[in-house]
Amino acid sequence: MNGWARFALRRLAGTAAVVLLLSIGVFGLLYLAPGSVQQTLLGTRPATPATIAAIQARYHLNDPVAVQYLRWLGGVLRGDLGTSIRTGAAVSGMLGERLPLTLALTGYGTLLAALAGIPLGVLGALRRGRATDRLVVTAGVVGLSAPPFAVGLLLLVVFALGLGWFPVYGTGEGLADQVWHLTLPAAALAVGAVGLLVRFTRAALVRELEQDYVVFARARGLRAPLVLRYALRNSLVPVLTAAGLIVTGTLAGTVLVEVTFALPGLGSLLVDSVTFKDVPVVQALALLLTLLVAAVNLLVDVGYSLVDPRVRLGGAA
Amino acid sequence: MRRISFGVALALAVLVAVGVAAAFAPWLVPDATAQDLMTGITGPGPGHPLGTDDLGRDVLQLLVAGARTAVPGALAVAAGSMLIGNLAGLAAGYHGGWVDALAMRWADLMFSLPALLVAIVVAGVLGGGYGLAIAVLVVLFAPGDTRVVRGAVLEQRHRPYVEAALLKNLSSWRIMTRHIWPNIAPVSLASAFLNFAYALVSLSSLSFLGLGVPAGSPDWGRTLADNRTQLLANPWAVIAPGLAVIATAAALNVVGDWLHERVERRGRAH
């Protein structure tokens, strides 16, 4: 266990270093925005001596940049993400308000993707080379290529306008109604992840079914479902590597889907804030994103090493 | 001549059609962006096979003109990341040591970032628009090419022909570019096709969000965004550009996968 603990600790330290490095970039967004920092932070408010003094006091703009960064980081660590330029509200409150919808959307989308992608990949591998397999592979490639906003609008045209099965816009009231309202957005979000899962699951299972132990088990006369269970368990290890890709894809997809379906989540907040140059909100969202991506990559690495001990034995890389 | 599958043939046909539209759009549809506000948004009818959008522009003509907006940007991303990826990958794979370690750590870092989101944040905050978005995507795509090229170089590094070139005392630059590179070019090209597809989707996504091409440009993502509130009046104004993005990206992916498989099969035959 000592070796594994050391492996996990080293990965944790690496992740912390990356997050720290990226947080400098996130802070730097304030300085990247065109015009002076003071102007950016003032936004559309009039530049009176009083407002300028308030900005100076709030952000300590006369301090060296490094000190400003440390102050900002200290605030973030205490949960103070600053105030929105657009609304004047605390950024942390804005994020808290919109987080549940984004979590529900991504959770629902990931569930749909897993329910569709893994069985389709297994089906393709079992019917390898036949018409079913070719259909599954083609569907996977199309899913992988299709941008969520285009898929979302096509789903709207077909299932909301054409067939009238789902509502066009809105988030709904009550649990069942909300699920019903979120189904099309979640499906649009899931399509890319389905493509990835089909590809990874199929490739992994095809490789596994060619292994000697499968041939041997079949020769011994083991029942097909039992053989599949052995092969499936081993093939799910490489599928785990797809998890990181799926999460980053889903995060980007959420932004597009929320805008497409006019849902008030974190993704549409990011687009609104970016368009308005509401830098404190953009910084908070970018930081949240950095933490999420880093945490997922860490979990995938550590989870992988738990499932497959060879990774940490040769784990110098 | 090896037989190619129906799917690959179809994908190549789609790419040729998009390529022709992109190359000849100014002559095929000279007034694609001509507005006719009196007509406004209408469904398919005589003179307008796919109807018009909310500014009275013909949807079919916009679709053709959209290829000219979609292709060059995505091509620039694919070519730029291929160039950087080849230089960095050759250097990392050939020299090894700290060059390799540095390049790989850089690739790990960039690879874990969601490219589209970084492009949204950076291009949005800087307000640089399309050109900046392309630059951001090049920086974030290059690590993928670097890894692919490095892997291929490591495979070639100890082949007899490289050792022969070393014995002839040729410069490392010459060995890398003249001797090793021709052997890894197909791998790199297959990877570039996949980048092309991803760049096309990313750039049209940015345009959809209003962060890519300027307003009024005939762009697939932009047309979708402009007409999504008019679904009832003319759904084709949304369906056509949506299908165009999906079909083009899927065709690029199919051709990329096909090239990849061919390279692998040839590698095994050696």
Coordinates of C-alpha atoms in Angstrom, one line a residue:
Chain A
M1 CA 0.0 0.0 0.0
N2 CA 3.0 2.2 0.6
G3 CA 3.9 2.3 -3.1
W4 CA 0.4 3.1 -4.0
A5 CA 0.1 5.9 -1.4
R6 CA 3.3 7.4 -2.8
F7 CA 2.0 7.2 -6.3
A8 CA -1.3 8.9 -5.3
L9 CA 0.6 11.6 -3.4
R10 CA 2.9 12.4 -6.3
R11 CA -0.1 12.7 -8.6
L12 CA -1.8 15.0 -6.1
A13 CA 1.2 17.2 -5.9
G14 CA 1.4 17.4 -9.7
T15 CA -2.2 18.3 -10.0
A16 CA -1.8 21.0 -7.4
A17 CA 1.1 22.5 -9.3
V18 CA -0.9 22.5 -12.5
V19 CA -3.9 24.2 -10.8
L20 CA -1.6 26.8 -9.3
L21 CA 0.0 27.5 -12.7
L22 CA -3.4 27.8 -14.4
S23 CA -4.7 30.1 -11.7
I24 CA -2.1 32.6 -12.7
G25 CA -3.5 32.4 -16.2
V26 CA -7.0 32.9 -14.9
F27 CA -5.9 35.9 -12.8
G28 CA -4.1 37.3 -15.9
L29 CA -7.4 37.4 -17.8
L30 CA -8.0 40.7 -16.0
Y31 CA -4.9 42.1 -17.6
L32 CA -5.5 40.5 -21.0
A33 CA -8.9 42.3 -21.5
P34 CA -8.5 45.3 -23.8
G35 CA -8.4 48.7 -22.1
S36 CA -7.1 49.4 -18.6
V37 CA -7.9 47.1 -15.7
Q38 CA -9.7 50.0 -14.0
Q39 CA -11.9 50.5 -17.1
T40 CA -12.6 46.8 -17.3
L41 CA -13.6 46.7 -13.7
L42 CA -15.8 49.8 -14.0
G43 CA -17.7 48.3 -16.8
T44 CA -20.5 50.6 -17.9
R45 CA -20.6 52.5 -14.6
P46 CA -19.5 56.2 -14.9
A47 CA -15.9 56.9 -14.1
T48 CA -16.4 59.4 -11.2
P49 CA -13.7 59.9 -8.6
A50 CA -15.9 58.0 -6.1
T51 CA -16.3 54.9 -8.2
I52 CA -12.7 54.9 -9.2
A53 CA -11.7 55.2 -5.6
A54 CA -14.0 52.3 -4.7
I55 CA -12.4 50.1 -7.4
Q56 CA -8.9 51.1 -6.3
A57 CA -9.7 50.2 -2.7
R58 CA -11.5 46.9 -3.6
Y59 CA -8.9 45.6 -6.0
H60 CA -5.7 47.3 -4.6
L61 CA -4.7 48.3 -8.2
N62 CA -1.7 50.3 -7.0
D63 CA 0.0 47.2 -5.5
P64 CA 2.4 45.2 -7.6
V65 CA 0.7 42.6 -9.8
A66 CA 2.1 39.7 -7.8
V67 CA 0.6 41.1 -4.6
Q68 CA -2.7 41.6 -6.3
Y69 CA -2.6 38.0 -7.5
L70 CA -1.9 36.7 -4.0
R71 CA -4.7 38.9 -2.5
W72 CA -7.1 37.5 -5.2
L73 CA -6.0 33.9 -4.5
G74 CA -6.4 34.5 -0.8
G75 CA -10.0 35.8 -1.4
V76 CA -10.8 32.8 -3.6
L77 CA -9.5 30.4 -0.9
R78 CA -11.9 32.1 1.6
G79 CA -14.8 31.8 -0.8
D80 CA -14.7 35.4 -2.0
L81 CA -14.9 35.3 -5.7
G82 CA -15.5 39.1 -6.1
T83 CA -18.5 40.9 -7.4
S84 CA -20.0 40.8 -10.9
I85 CA -19.5 43.9 -13.0
R86 CA -22.8 43.4 -14.8
T87 CA -25.1 42.8 -11.9
G88 CA -23.1 44.0 -8.9
A89 CA -24.0 40.8 -7.1
A90 CA -21.5 38.4 -5.4
V91 CA -20.1 36.0 -7.9
S92 CA -20.3 33.1 -5.5
G93 CA -24.0 33.6 -5.1
M94 CA -24.5 33.7 -8.9
L95 CA -22.6 30.5 -9.3
G96 CA -24.6 28.8 -6.5
E97 CA -27.8 29.8 -8.2
R98 CA -27.0 28.3 -11.5
L99 CA -25.0 25.3 -10.5
P100 CA -27.9 22.9 -9.8
L101 CA -29.2 23.1 -13.4
T102 CA -25.8 22.5 -14.9
L103 CA -25.2 19.6 -12.6
A104 CA -28.6 18.1 -13.4
L105 CA -28.0 18.6 -17.2
T106 CA -24.5 17.0 -17.2
G107 CA -25.5 14.2 -14.9
Y108 CA -28.6 13.3 -17.0
G109 CA -26.5 13.6 -20.2
T110 CA -23.7 11.4 -18.9
L111 CA -26.3 8.8 -17.7
L112 CA -27.9 8.8 -21.2
A113 CA -24.5 8.5 -22.8
A114 CA -23.5 5.5 -20.7
L115 CA -26.8 3.8 -21.2
A116 CA -26.5 4.1 -25.0
G117 CA -22.8 4.1 -25.7
I118 CA -21.6 1.1 -23.7
P119 CA -24.2 -1.4 -24.9
L120 CA -23.8 -0.1 -28.5
G121 CA -20.1 -0.6 -28.3
V122 CA -20.5 -4.1 -27.0
L123 CA -23.0 -4.9 -29.7
G124 CA -20.6 -3.7 -32.4
A125 CA -17.8 -5.8 -31.0
L126 CA -19.9 -8.9 -30.8
R127 CA -21.2 -8.5 -34.4
R128 CA -17.8 -7.4 -35.6
G129 CA -17.5 -6.9 -39.3
R130 CA -21.2 -7.4 -40.0
A131 CA -23.8 -4.8 -41.0
T132 CA -24.8 -4.1 -37.4
D133 CA -21.2 -3.4 -36.5
R134 CA -20.8 -1.0 -39.5
L135 CA -23.9 0.8 -38.5
V136 CA -22.8 1.2 -34.9
V137 CA -19.3 2.4 -36.0
T138 CA -20.8 4.9 -38.4
A139 CA -23.3 6.2 -35.8
G140 CA -20.3 6.6 -33.4
V141 CA -18.3 8.6 -35.9
V142 CA -21.3 10.9 -36.7
G143 CA -22.0 11.3 -33.0
L144 CA -18.3 12.2 -32.3
S145 CA -18.3 14.8 -35.1
A146 CA -21.7 16.4 -34.5
P147 CA -21.5 19.7 -32.5
P148 CA -24.1 19.7 -29.6
F149 CA -25.7 22.9 -30.8
A150 CA -26.5 21.5 -34.2
V151 CA -27.7 18.3 -32.7
G152 CA -29.8 20.2 -30.2
L153 CA -31.5 22.3 -32.8
L154 CA -32.2 19.3 -35.0
L155 CA -33.7 17.5 -32.0
L156 CA -35.9 20.6 -31.4
V157 CA -37.1 20.6 -35.0
V158 CA -37.9 16.9 -35.0
F159 CA -39.1 16.1 -31.5
A160 CA -40.5 19.4 -30.2
L161 CA -41.9 21.1 -33.4
G162 CA -42.5 18.1 -35.6
L163 CA -43.7 15.4 -33.2
G164 CA -44.6 17.6 -30.3
W165 CA -43.3 15.1 -27.8
F166 CA -41.1 17.5 -25.8
P167 CA -41.4 21.2 -24.9
V168 CA -39.4 23.7 -27.0
Y169 CA -38.0 25.8 -24.2
G170 CA -38.1 26.2 -20.4
T171 CA -36.9 24.3 -17.4
G172 CA -40.3 23.0 -16.0
E173 CA -41.7 22.8 -12.5
G174 CA -41.6 19.7 -10.2
L175 CA -39.3 16.8 -10.7
A176 CA -41.0 14.8 -13.4
D177 CA -41.7 18.0 -15.5
Q178 CA -38.1 19.1 -15.1
V179 CA -36.8 15.7 -16.3
W180 CA -39.1 16.0 -19.2
H181 CA -37.9 19.5 -20.1
L182 CA -34.2 18.4 -19.7
T183 CA -34.5 15.3 -21.9
L184 CA -33.8 17.0 -25.2
P185 CA -30.9 19.1 -23.9
A186 CA -29.4 16.1 -22.2
A187 CA -29.7 14.0 -25.3
A188 CA -28.0 16.7 -27.4
L189 CA -25.2 16.8 -24.8
A190 CA -24.9 13.0 -24.7
V191 CA -24.4 12.5 -28.5
G192 CA -20.7 13.3 -28.5
A193 CA -20.0 11.1 -25.4
V194 CA -21.9 8.2 -27.0
G195 CA -19.6 8.5 -30.0
L196 CA -16.5 8.3 -27.7
L197 CA -17.9 5.5 -25.6
V198 CA -18.9 3.4 -28.6
R199 CA -15.4 3.8 -30.0
F200 CA -13.6 3.0 -26.8
T201 CA -15.9 0.1 -25.7
R202 CA -15.9 -1.5 -29.1
A203 CA -12.1 -1.3 -29.6
A204 CA -11.4 -2.6 -26.1
L205 CA -13.8 -5.5 -26.3
V206 CA -12.6 -6.5 -29.8
R207 CA -9.0 -6.6 -28.4
E208 CA -10.1 -8.6 -25.4
L209 CA -12.2 -11.2 -27.4
E210 CA -9.0 -12.0 -29.4
Q211 CA -7.1 -12.9 -26.2
D212 CA -6.0 -16.5 -25.6
Y213 CA -8.1 -16.9 -22.4
V214 CA -11.3 -16.1 -24.3
V215 CA -10.4 -18.7 -27.0
F216 CA -9.6 -21.2 -24.3
A217 CA -12.7 -20.5 -22.3
R218 CA -14.8 -21.0 -25.5
A219 CA -12.9 -24.2 -26.3
R220 CA -13.7 -25.5 -22.8
G221 CA -17.4 -24.9 -23.6
L222 CA -18.1 -22.1 -21.2
R223 CA -21.4 -20.4 -21.8
A224 CA -21.2 -17.4 -24.0
P225 CA -22.6 -14.9 -21.5
L226 CA -20.0 -16.0 -18.9
V227 CA -17.2 -15.6 -21.4
L228 CA -18.5 -12.1 -22.2
R229 CA -18.6 -11.2 -18.6
Y230 CA -14.9 -12.0 -18.2
A231 CA -14.0 -10.1 -21.4
L232 CA -16.2 -7.2 -20.5
R233 CA -14.6 -6.8 -17.0
N234 CA -11.1 -6.6 -18.6
S235 CA -12.2 -4.3 -21.4
L236 CA -13.8 -1.7 -19.1
V237 CA -10.3 -0.8 -17.9
P238 CA -9.3 1.1 -21.1
V239 CA -12.8 2.6 -21.2
L240 CA -11.9 4.4 -18.0
T241 CA -9.4 6.4 -19.9
A242 CA -12.2 7.8 -22.0
A243 CA -13.7 9.3 -18.8
G244 CA -11.4 12.3 -18.9
L245 CA -12.2 13.0 -22.5
I246 CA -15.9 12.6 -21.9
V247 CA -15.8 15.1 -19.0
T248 CA -13.9 17.8 -20.9
G249 CA -16.2 17.2 -23.9
T250 CA -19.3 17.4 -21.7
L251 CA -18.1 20.7 -20.1
A252 CA -17.7 22.3 -23.5
G253 CA -21.0 20.8 -24.7
T254 CA -22.9 22.2 -21.7
V255 CA -22.1 25.7 -22.8
L256 CA -23.4 25.1 -26.2
V257 CA -26.5 23.2 -25.1
E258 CA -27.5 25.7 -22.5
V259 CA -27.3 28.5 -25.0
T260 CA -29.2 26.5 -27.6
F261 CA -32.0 25.6 -25.2
A262 CA -31.9 29.0 -23.4
L263 CA -31.3 27.3 -20.0
P264 CA -30.0 29.4 -17.1
G265 CA -27.0 27.3 -16.1
L266 CA -23.2 28.0 -15.7
G267 CA -22.6 27.5 -19.4
S268 CA -24.9 30.3 -20.5
L269 CA -23.6 32.4 -17.7
L270 CA -20.1 32.0 -19.1
V271 CA -21.2 33.1 -22.6
D272 CA -23.1 36.1 -21.2
S273 CA -20.2 37.1 -19.0
V274 CA -17.6 36.7 -21.8
T275 CA -19.8 38.7 -24.2
F276 CA -20.2 41.5 -21.5
K277 CA -16.5 41.2 -20.5
D278 CA -17.7 40.6 -16.9
V279 CA -14.2 39.5 -16.0
P280 CA -14.7 38.5 -12.3
V281 CA -17.4 36.1 -13.3
V282 CA -15.4 34.7 -16.2
Q283 CA -12.4 34.3 -13.8
A284 CA -14.6 32.4 -11.2
L285 CA -16.0 30.1 -13.9
A286 CA -12.6 29.5 -15.5
L287 CA -11.2 28.6 -12.0
L288 CA -14.1 26.3 -11.3
L289 CA -13.5 24.6 -14.7
T290 CA -9.8 24.2 -14.0
L291 CA -10.5 22.6 -10.7
L292 CA -13.1 20.2 -12.2
V293 CA -10.8 19.1 -15.1
A294 CA -7.8 18.7 -12.8
A295 CA -9.9 16.7 -10.3
V296 CA -11.3 14.4 -13.0
N297 CA -7.9 13.8 -14.5
L298 CA -6.5 13.0 -11.0
L299 CA -9.4 10.6 -10.3
V300 CA -9.0 8.8 -13.6
D301 CA -5.2 8.4 -13.0
V302 CA -5.6 7.1 -9.5
G303 CA -8.7 5.0 -10.4
Y304 CA -6.8 3.5 -13.2
S305 CA -3.9 2.5 -11.0
L306 CA -6.3 0.9 -8.6
V307 CA -7.9 -1.2 -11.3
D308 CA -4.6 -2.0 -13.1
P309 CA -1.6 -2.3 -10.8
R310 CA 0.8 -2.3 -13.7
V311 CA 0.3 1.4 -14.2
R312 CA 1.8 2.3 -10.8
L313 CA 4.6 -0.3 -11.0
G314 CA 6.0 1.2 -14.1
G315 CA 4.5 4.5 -13.0
A316 CA 7.6 6.8 -13.2
A317 CA 6.1 8.6 -16.2
Chain B
M1 CA -5.8 0.3 -56.8
R2 CA -7.2 -0.8 -53.5
R3 CA -11.0 -1.0 -53.2
I4 CA -12.4 1.6 -50.8
S5 CA -15.6 1.1 -48.8
F6 CA -18.9 2.8 -49.6
G7 CA -18.6 5.0 -46.5
V8 CA -15.2 6.3 -47.4
A9 CA -16.3 7.0 -50.9
L10 CA -19.3 8.9 -49.6
A11 CA -17.1 10.9 -47.2
L12 CA -14.7 11.8 -50.0
A13 CA -17.6 12.9 -52.2
V14 CA -18.9 15.2 -49.3
L15 CA -15.4 16.6 -48.9
V16 CA -15.1 17.3 -52.7
A17 CA -18.5 19.1 -52.7
V18 CA -17.5 21.2 -49.7
G19 CA -14.1 21.9 -51.3
V20 CA -15.7 23.0 -54.5
A21 CA -18.2 25.2 -52.6
A22 CA -15.4 26.7 -50.6
A23 CA -13.1 27.4 -53.6
F24 CA -15.7 28.8 -56.0
A25 CA -18.3 30.4 -53.7
P26 CA -17.7 33.9 -55.0
W27 CA -18.6 32.8 -58.5
L28 CA -21.3 30.2 -57.6
V29 CA -23.3 32.4 -55.3
P30 CA -22.0 36.0 -55.9
D31 CA -24.9 37.6 -53.9
A32 CA -25.4 35.1 -51.1
T33 CA -25.5 37.8 -48.5
A34 CA -27.9 40.0 -50.4
Q35 CA -30.7 40.9 -48.0
D36 CA -34.3 41.2 -49.0
L37 CA -36.1 42.5 -46.0
M38 CA -39.4 42.8 -47.7
T39 CA -39.5 39.0 -48.2
G40 CA -38.3 38.3 -44.7
I41 CA -38.2 34.7 -43.5
T42 CA -40.2 32.2 -45.7
G43 CA -40.3 28.5 -46.1
P44 CA -39.1 26.6 -49.2
G45 CA -40.8 27.9 -52.4
P46 CA -40.1 28.8 -56.0
G47 CA -36.7 30.5 -56.4
H48 CA -35.7 29.5 -52.9
P49 CA -35.4 25.7 -52.6
L50 CA -34.7 25.9 -48.9
G51 CA -36.5 29.2 -48.2
T52 CA -35.1 32.4 -46.8
D53 CA -33.8 33.5 -43.4
D54 CA -35.0 36.4 -41.3
L55 CA -33.1 38.9 -43.4
G56 CA -34.6 37.5 -46.6
R57 CA -31.3 35.8 -47.7
D58 CA -31.5 32.5 -49.6
V59 CA -30.7 29.6 -47.3
L60 CA -29.2 27.4 -50.0
Q61 CA -26.9 30.2 -51.2
L62 CA -25.8 30.9 -47.6
L63 CA -25.1 27.2 -47.2
V64 CA -22.7 27.3 -50.2
A65 CA -21.1 30.5 -49.1
G66 CA -20.7 29.1 -45.6
A67 CA -18.2 26.5 -46.8
R68 CA -15.9 29.3 -47.7
T69 CA -16.0 30.7 -44.2
A70 CA -15.8 27.2 -42.5
V71 CA -12.9 25.6 -44.4
P72 CA -10.0 28.1 -44.4
G73 CA -10.0 28.7 -40.6
A74 CA -10.2 25.0 -39.8
L75 CA -7.5 24.2 -42.4
A76 CA -5.3 26.9 -40.8
V77 CA -5.7 25.2 -37.4
A78 CA -4.9 21.8 -38.8
A79 CA -1.9 23.0 -40.8
G80 CA -0.6 25.1 -37.9
S81 CA -0.8 22.4 -35.3
M82 CA 0.7 19.9 -37.8
L83 CA 3.7 22.2 -38.3
I84 CA 4.3 22.8 -34.6
G85 CA 3.5 19.2 -33.7
N86 CA 6.0 17.9 -36.3
L87 CA 8.8 20.2 -35.2
A88 CA 8.3 19.5 -31.5
G89 CA 7.6 15.8 -32.0
L90 CA 10.7 15.3 -34.1
A91 CA 12.9 17.2 -31.6
A92 CA 11.4 15.3 -28.6
G93 CA 11.6 11.9 -30.2
Y94 CA 15.0 12.3 -31.8
H95 CA 16.9 14.0 -29.1
G96 CA 15.1 12.5 -26.1
G97 CA 16.4 13.7 -22.7
W98 CA 15.3 17.0 -21.3
V99 CA 13.9 18.2 -24.6
D100 CA 11.6 15.2 -24.6
A101 CA 10.6 15.6 -21.0
L102 CA 9.8 19.3 -21.4
A103 CA 7.8 18.7 -24.6
M104 CA 5.8 15.9 -23.0
R105 CA 5.0 17.8 -19.8
W106 CA 3.8 20.7 -22.0
A107 CA 1.7 18.3 -24.0
D108 CA 0.2 16.7 -20.9
L109 CA -0.8 20.1 -19.5
M110 CA -2.3 21.4 -22.8
F111 CA -4.0 18.0 -23.5
S112 CA -6.0 18.1 -20.3
L113 CA -7.6 21.4 -21.1
P114 CA -10.9 21.6 -22.9
A115 CA -9.8 23.4 -26.1
L116 CA -13.2 24.9 -27.0
L117 CA -13.7 26.4 -23.5
V118 CA -10.3 27.9 -23.4
A119 CA -11.0 29.4 -26.8
I120 CA -14.3 30.8 -25.6
V121 CA -12.7 32.4 -22.5
V122 CA -9.6 33.8 -24.2
A123 CA -11.2 34.9 -27.5
G124 CA -14.2 36.3 -25.6
V125 CA -12.2 38.3 -23.0
L126 CA -9.6 39.6 -25.5
G127 CA -12.3 40.3 -28.1
G128 CA -9.8 39.2 -30.8
G129 CA -12.4 37.3 -32.8
Y130 CA -11.7 34.7 -35.4
G131 CA -8.0 35.1 -35.8
L132 CA -7.3 34.8 -32.1
A133 CA -9.6 31.8 -31.8
I134 CA -7.6 30.1 -34.6
A135 CA -4.4 30.9 -32.7
V136 CA -5.7 29.5 -29.4
L137 CA -6.9 26.3 -31.1
V138 CA -3.5 25.8 -32.8
V139 CA -1.7 26.0 -29.4
L140 CA -4.1 23.6 -27.9
F141 CA -4.2 21.1 -30.8
A142 CA -0.4 21.0 -31.4
P143 CA 0.3 18.7 -28.3
G144 CA -1.8 16.0 -29.8
D145 CA 0.3 16.0 -33.0
T146 CA 3.5 16.3 -30.9
R147 CA 2.6 13.1 -29.1
V148 CA 1.7 11.2 -32.3
V149 CA 4.9 12.4 -34.2
R150 CA 7.1 11.7 -31.2
G151 CA 5.7 8.1 -30.9
A152 CA 6.3 7.5 -34.6
V153 CA 9.9 9.0 -34.4
L154 CA 10.7 6.7 -31.4
E155 CA 9.7 3.8 -33.6
Q156 CA 12.0 4.9 -36.5
R157 CA 14.9 6.1 -34.3
H158 CA 16.8 2.8 -34.1
R159 CA 16.1 1.5 -37.6
P160 CA 19.2 0.6 -39.6
Y161 CA 18.7 3.5 -42.1
V162 CA 19.0 6.0 -39.3
E163 CA 22.1 4.4 -38.0
A164 CA 23.5 4.4 -41.6
A165 CA 22.8 8.1 -41.9
L166 CA 24.5 8.7 -38.5
L167 CA 27.6 6.8 -39.7
K168 CA 27.7 9.0 -42.7
N169 CA 28.0 11.9 -40.2
L170 CA 24.9 13.7 -41.6
S171 CA 23.5 16.6 -39.5
S172 CA 20.6 15.7 -37.1
W173 CA 18.5 18.3 -38.9
R174 CA 19.1 16.5 -42.2
I175 CA 18.4 13.1 -40.7
M176 CA 15.2 14.3 -39.1
T177 CA 13.8 16.1 -42.1
R178 CA 15.1 14.1 -45.1
H179 CA 15.3 10.6 -43.7
I180 CA 12.9 10.1 -40.8
W181 CA 10.2 12.6 -41.7
P182 CA 9.0 11.0 -45.0
N183 CA 8.3 7.8 -42.9
I184 CA 6.2 9.5 -40.4
A185 CA 4.4 12.0 -42.7
P186 CA 1.4 9.6 -43.3
V187 CA 0.8 9.3 -39.5
S188 CA 0.9 13.0 -39.1
L189 CA -1.4 13.6 -42.1
A190 CA -4.0 11.2 -40.6
S191 CA -3.9 13.1 -37.3
A192 CA -4.2 16.4 -39.2
F193 CA -7.5 15.2 -40.8
L194 CA -9.0 14.5 -37.3
N195 CA -7.8 18.0 -36.1
F196 CA -9.4 19.5 -39.2
A197 CA -12.7 18.0 -38.2
Y198 CA -12.4 19.1 -34.6
A199 CA -11.3 22.6 -35.6
L200 CA -14.3 22.9 -38.0
V201 CA -16.7 22.0 -35.2
S202 CA -15.0 24.2 -32.7
L203 CA -14.9 27.3 -34.9
S204 CA -18.6 26.9 -35.9
S205 CA -19.4 26.5 -32.2
L206 CA -17.6 29.8 -31.5
S207 CA -19.5 31.5 -34.3
F208 CA -22.8 30.0 -33.0
L209 CA -22.0 31.7 -29.6
G210 CA -21.3 35.0 -31.4
L211 CA -17.5 34.8 -30.6
G212 CA -16.2 33.8 -34.1
V213 CA -16.9 35.4 -37.4
P214 CA -18.4 38.9 -37.4
A215 CA -22.2 39.3 -37.6
G216 CA -23.7 39.0 -41.1
S217 CA -21.0 36.6 -42.4
P218 CA -22.3 33.5 -44.2
D219 CA -21.2 31.0 -41.6
W220 CA -23.0 27.7 -40.7
G221 CA -22.8 28.3 -37.0
R222 CA -23.8 31.9 -37.3
T223 CA -26.8 31.1 -39.5
L224 CA -28.0 28.5 -37.0
A225 CA -27.7 31.1 -34.2
D226 CA -29.5 33.8 -36.2
N227 CA -32.4 31.6 -37.1
R228 CA -33.0 29.5 -34.0
T229 CA -35.8 31.7 -32.8
Q230 CA -37.5 31.3 -36.2
L231 CA -37.9 27.5 -36.1
L232 CA -41.6 27.7 -37.0
A233 CA -41.3 30.1 -39.9
N234 CA -38.6 28.2 -41.7
P235 CA -37.0 25.2 -40.0
W236 CA -34.8 24.6 -43.1
A237 CA -32.8 27.7 -42.1
V238 CA -31.6 25.7 -39.1
I239 CA -31.7 22.1 -40.5
A240 CA -29.5 22.9 -43.5
P241 CA -26.5 24.5 -41.8
G242 CA -26.8 22.0 -38.9
L243 CA -26.6 19.1 -41.3
A244 CA -23.8 20.8 -43.2
V245 CA -21.5 21.0 -40.1
I246 CA -22.3 17.5 -39.0
A247 CA -21.8 16.0 -42.5
T248 CA -18.5 17.8 -43.2
A249 CA -17.1 17.0 -39.8
A250 CA -18.2 13.3 -40.0
A251 CA -16.7 13.0 -43.5
L252 CA -13.3 14.4 -42.3
N253 CA -13.4 12.0 -39.4
V254 CA -14.1 9.0 -41.6
V255 CA -11.3 9.9 -44.0
G256 CA -8.9 10.5 -41.1
D257 CA -9.8 7.1 -39.6
W258 CA -9.4 5.5 -43.0
L259 CA -5.9 7.0 -43.5
H260 CA -5.0 6.0 -39.9
E261 CA -6.0 2.4 -40.6
R262 CA -4.1 2.3 -43.8
V263 CA -0.9 3.6 -42.1
E264 CA -1.2 1.0 -39.4
R265 CA -1.8 -1.8 -41.9
R266 CA 1.3 -0.7 -43.8
G267 CA 3.3 -0.5 -40.6
R268 CA 2.4 -4.0 -39.8
A269 CA 3.3 -5.3 -43.3
H270 CA 6.9 -4.1 -42.8

